[in-house]
């Protein structure tokens, strides 16, 4: 890690860092990722098939079974602060993620096994906080799926977000921040500005890159 002219921590291009979701001081997920670019204000990270991460066992079970009851339990576990972590290996797609300092959202593009780029994916999150080994944030459950040409979009997982609201995981103050971020993202899409001003579709992962690995002593809180 280095420091830019404004005194912000900057990660070296090609370094492996850990992106964590943290709630109430407890780690909900930990994913090793490769730093693609870091200006201090904007951080680009990548994850691809073969990366082993830590995730809640309920989330892993839902991925394996598709059981919506398990999804609901995962949110209840979040609210209660009770969950167990298991190991999950990312598969199928390469993900290029962009985080901007202070933003309640991140923007990703997904690439299939042949390197073809799909649409855009927006996660609404707590703004990232840098740590000595990566970044901490927390996914706020609601997402936005956008077509590659930015002409159409649809909201995703609003049911989970509503459940989190009912159970008190997302209070009124945080909800207002999410609502403002949602409006901001729609405005950026419509004007083709911010992260949507750049065409990421030609980006390719170098097959020679080593798979990012969690550190032996995974930071867990």
Short mmCIF file of C-alpha atoms in Angstrom, two decimals:
data_model
loop_
_atom_site.label_atom_id
_atom_site.label_comp_id
_atom_site.label_asym_id
_atom_site.label_seq_id
_atom_site.Cartn_x
_atom_site.Cartn_y
_atom_site.Cartn_z
CA UNK A 1 0.00 0.00 0.00
CA UNK A 2 1.18 3.54 -0.81
CA UNK A 3 -0.22 7.00 -0.05
CA UNK A 4 -1.37 9.48 -2.69
CA UNK A 5 -0.83 13.25 -2.66
CA UNK A 6 -3.96 13.81 -0.59
CA UNK A 7 -2.80 11.32 2.04
CA UNK A 8 -5.21 8.55 1.03
CA UNK A 9 -4.10 4.91 1.05
CA UNK A 10 -3.64 3.48 -2.44
CA UNK A 11 -3.21 -0.17 -3.30
CA UNK A 12 -0.61 -1.32 -5.79
CA UNK A 13 -1.90 -2.48 -9.18
CA UNK A 14 -1.82 -6.28 -9.26
CA UNK A 15 -1.92 -6.63 -5.48
CA UNK A 16 -4.32 -9.02 -3.76
CA UNK A 17 -6.59 -7.33 -1.22
CA UNK A 18 -9.61 -8.57 0.75
CA UNK A 19 -13.05 -7.08 0.19
CA UNK A 20 -15.19 -7.69 3.28
CA UNK A 21 -18.84 -7.15 4.16
CA UNK A 22 -18.90 -6.19 7.84
CA UNK A 23 -21.95 -5.63 10.03
CA UNK A 24 -21.73 -4.67 13.69
CA UNK A 25 -18.03 -5.46 13.72
CA UNK A 26 -18.64 -9.01 12.48
CA UNK A 27 -17.50 -10.24 9.06
CA UNK A 28 -20.31 -11.42 6.79
CA UNK A 29 -18.11 -12.15 3.77
CA UNK A 30 -14.44 -11.97 2.81
CA UNK A 31 -13.31 -12.19 -0.81
CA UNK A 32 -9.73 -11.96 -2.11
CA UNK A 33 -9.61 -9.79 -5.23
CA UNK A 34 -6.99 -8.36 -7.58
CA UNK A 35 -6.41 -4.61 -7.74
CA UNK A 36 -6.82 -3.48 -11.35
CA UNK A 37 -6.49 0.24 -10.75
CA UNK A 38 -6.52 2.53 -7.73
CA UNK A 39 -6.47 6.32 -7.85
CA UNK A 40 -7.48 6.78 -4.23
CA UNK A 41 -10.89 8.14 -5.27
CA UNK A 42 -11.73 5.20 -7.56
CA UNK A 43 -10.82 1.58 -6.93
CA UNK A 44 -11.17 -1.15 -9.58
CA UNK A 45 -11.10 -4.78 -8.41
CA UNK A 46 -11.51 -8.15 -10.15
CA UNK A 47 -12.65 -11.62 -9.09
CA UNK A 48 -12.88 -14.72 -11.27
CA UNK A 49 -13.64 -18.47 -11.19
CA UNK A 50 -11.48 -20.36 -8.73
CA UNK A 51 -11.35 -17.59 -6.11
CA UNK A 52 -12.19 -19.04 -2.68
CA UNK A 53 -14.13 -16.74 -0.39
CA UNK A 54 -15.79 -16.83 3.01
CA UNK A 55 -19.57 -16.40 3.04
CA UNK A 56 -22.50 -17.18 5.36
CA UNK A 57 -23.48 -20.83 5.27
CA UNK A 58 -27.11 -19.85 4.60
CA UNK A 59 -26.06 -17.90 1.48
CA UNK A 60 -23.99 -20.88 0.29
CA UNK A 61 -26.95 -23.19 0.87
CA UNK A 62 -29.23 -20.88 -1.11
CA UNK A 63 -26.76 -20.84 -4.02
CA UNK A 64 -26.72 -24.63 -4.02
CA UNK A 65 -30.47 -25.19 -3.60
CA UNK A 66 -32.26 -22.06 -4.82
CA UNK A 67 -34.55 -22.33 -1.77
CA UNK A 68 -36.14 -18.91 -1.12
CA UNK A 69 -36.86 -19.90 2.49
CA UNK A 70 -33.10 -20.06 3.02
CA UNK A 71 -32.73 -16.54 1.58
CA UNK A 72 -35.28 -15.28 4.09
CA UNK A 73 -33.46 -16.97 6.94
CA UNK A 74 -30.21 -15.35 5.84
CA UNK A 75 -31.74 -11.89 6.31
CA UNK A 76 -33.15 -12.85 9.73
CA UNK A 77 -29.68 -14.08 10.70
CA UNK A 78 -28.23 -10.74 9.65
CA UNK A 79 -30.66 -8.85 11.86
CA UNK A 80 -29.92 -11.14 14.81
CA UNK A 81 -26.17 -10.93 14.22
CA UNK A 82 -25.94 -14.71 14.15
CA UNK A 83 -24.35 -16.46 11.22
CA UNK A 84 -21.57 -18.91 10.49
CA UNK A 85 -19.03 -18.55 7.70
CA UNK A 86 -18.20 -21.27 5.21
CA UNK A 87 -15.96 -21.49 2.17
CA UNK A 88 -17.33 -20.96 -1.31
CA UNK A 89 -15.45 -21.00 -4.62
CA UNK A 90 -16.55 -18.34 -7.10
CA UNK A 91 -17.49 -19.83 -10.46
CA UNK A 92 -18.76 -19.15 -13.98
CA UNK A 93 -18.00 -15.43 -14.37
CA UNK A 94 -15.24 -12.87 -14.06
CA UNK A 95 -16.35 -9.70 -12.28
CA UNK A 96 -14.83 -6.24 -12.70
CA UNK A 97 -15.94 -3.96 -9.85
CA UNK A 98 -15.66 -0.20 -9.45
CA UNK A 99 -15.89 1.56 -6.08
CA UNK A 100 -15.84 5.31 -5.58
CA UNK A 101 -15.04 6.95 -2.26
CA UNK A 102 -18.12 8.07 -0.35
CA UNK A 103 -20.64 6.42 -2.69
CA UNK A 104 -23.50 4.23 -1.50
CA UNK A 105 -23.19 2.11 -4.63
CA UNK A 106 -20.67 0.14 -6.67
CA UNK A 107 -20.83 -0.76 -10.36
CA UNK A 108 -19.76 -4.09 -11.90
CA UNK A 109 -19.50 -5.80 -15.27
CA UNK A 110 -19.61 -9.59 -15.66
CA UNK A 111 -17.66 -11.55 -18.29
CA UNK A 112 -18.39 -15.14 -19.29
CA UNK A 113 -15.85 -17.92 -19.84
CA UNK A 114 -15.18 -16.68 -23.38
CA UNK A 115 -14.58 -13.12 -22.18
CA UNK A 116 -17.89 -11.76 -23.48
CA UNK A 117 -19.16 -8.83 -21.46
CA UNK A 118 -22.75 -8.78 -20.22
CA UNK A 119 -24.75 -5.90 -18.81
CA UNK A 120 -24.10 -3.64 -15.84
CA UNK A 121 -24.80 -4.54 -12.22
CA UNK A 122 -25.18 -1.97 -9.47
CA UNK A 123 -24.92 -2.94 -5.78
CA UNK A 124 -26.13 -0.51 -3.15
CA UNK A 125 -23.70 -0.56 -0.27
CA UNK A 126 -22.25 1.25 2.70
CA UNK A 127 -19.38 3.40 1.38
CA UNK A 128 -16.11 1.47 1.35
CA UNK A 129 -13.66 1.99 4.18
CA UNK A 130 -10.03 1.16 3.50
CA UNK A 131 -8.14 -1.20 5.79
CA UNK A 132 -4.47 -2.24 5.79
CA UNK A 133 -5.47 -5.40 3.87
CA UNK A 134 -8.35 -4.22 1.65
CA UNK A 135 -11.74 -2.56 1.95
CA UNK A 136 -14.77 -3.00 4.20
CA UNK A 137 -18.33 -2.28 3.14
CA UNK A 138 -21.74 -3.88 3.49
CA UNK A 139 -24.16 -4.89 0.75
CA UNK A 140 -27.56 -3.31 1.39
CA UNK A 141 -29.41 -6.07 -0.48
CA UNK A 142 -31.18 -4.13 -3.25
CA UNK A 143 -29.52 -4.17 -6.69
CA UNK A 144 -30.02 -2.74 -10.18
CA UNK A 145 -29.50 -4.76 -13.37
CA UNK A 146 -28.83 -2.66 -16.48
CA UNK A 147 -28.59 -3.74 -20.11
CA UNK A 148 -25.23 -3.40 -21.84
CA UNK A 149 -26.41 -0.43 -23.94
CA UNK A 150 -27.89 1.29 -20.84
CA UNK A 151 -31.32 1.45 -22.48
CA UNK A 152 -33.20 -0.61 -19.88
CA UNK A 153 -32.90 -1.51 -16.21
CA UNK A 154 -34.73 -3.50 -13.56
CA UNK A 155 -34.58 -3.56 -9.79
CA UNK A 156 -33.54 -6.79 -8.09
CA UNK A 157 -34.04 -8.19 -4.57
CA UNK A 158 -36.42 -5.46 -3.47
CA UNK A 159 -38.20 -8.12 -1.42
CA UNK A 160 -35.04 -8.73 0.62
CA UNK A 161 -34.56 -4.99 1.06
CA UNK A 162 -38.17 -4.61 2.26
CA UNK A 163 -37.67 -7.47 4.69
CA UNK A 164 -34.51 -5.84 6.02
CA UNK A 165 -36.46 -2.60 6.49
CA UNK A 166 -39.25 -4.35 8.39
CA UNK A 167 -36.79 -6.13 10.65
CA UNK A 168 -34.86 -2.95 11.42
CA UNK A 169 -31.61 -3.81 9.66
CA UNK A 170 -31.92 -0.70 7.48
CA UNK A 171 -33.15 2.26 9.51
CA UNK A 172 -34.81 5.42 8.17
CA UNK A 173 -31.57 7.38 7.92
CA UNK A 174 -29.83 4.65 5.92
CA UNK A 175 -32.95 4.17 3.80
CA UNK A 176 -32.84 7.85 2.83
CA UNK A 177 -29.22 7.46 1.77
CA UNK A 178 -30.10 4.41 -0.33
CA UNK A 179 -33.02 6.24 -1.96
CA UNK A 180 -30.73 9.17 -2.83
CA UNK A 181 -28.17 6.76 -4.26
CA UNK A 182 -30.84 5.02 -6.35
CA UNK A 183 -31.90 8.34 -7.87
CA UNK A 184 -28.27 9.30 -8.47
CA UNK A 185 -27.54 6.04 -10.29
CA UNK A 186 -30.58 6.40 -12.55
CA UNK A 187 -29.48 9.94 -13.39
CA UNK A 188 -25.94 8.77 -14.21
CA UNK A 189 -27.30 5.99 -16.43
CA UNK A 190 -29.60 8.33 -18.32
CA UNK A 191 -26.82 10.90 -18.85
CA UNK A 192 -24.10 8.27 -19.51
CA UNK A 193 -21.90 9.87 -16.87
CA UNK A 194 -19.70 8.66 -14.03
CA UNK A 195 -18.91 4.93 -14.25
CA UNK A 196 -21.34 4.62 -17.17
CA UNK A 197 -19.32 7.03 -19.32
CA UNK A 198 -16.60 4.40 -19.87
CA UNK A 199 -16.94 1.32 -22.04
CA UNK A 200 -15.57 -1.55 -19.97
CA UNK A 201 -16.61 -4.24 -22.42
CA UNK A 202 -13.17 -4.65 -24.04
CA UNK A 203 -11.41 -5.29 -20.73
CA UNK A 204 -9.86 -8.76 -20.51
CA UNK A 205 -8.36 -10.66 -17.62
CA UNK A 206 -4.83 -11.87 -18.26
CA UNK A 207 -4.98 -15.69 -17.98
CA UNK A 208 -1.48 -15.63 -16.47
CA UNK A 209 -2.67 -13.78 -13.37
CA UNK A 210 -2.49 -15.92 -10.23
CA UNK A 211 -5.80 -16.60 -8.48
CA UNK A 212 -6.18 -14.25 -5.50
CA UNK A 213 -6.04 -16.15 -2.20
CA UNK A 214 -7.26 -15.28 1.26
CA UNK A 215 -4.39 -14.71 3.67
CA UNK A 216 -3.64 -17.65 5.94
CA UNK A 217 -4.89 -15.64 8.90
CA UNK A 218 -8.07 -14.22 7.35
CA UNK A 219 -9.01 -10.92 9.02
CA UNK A 220 -12.33 -11.69 10.69
CA UNK A 221 -13.23 -8.60 12.62
#
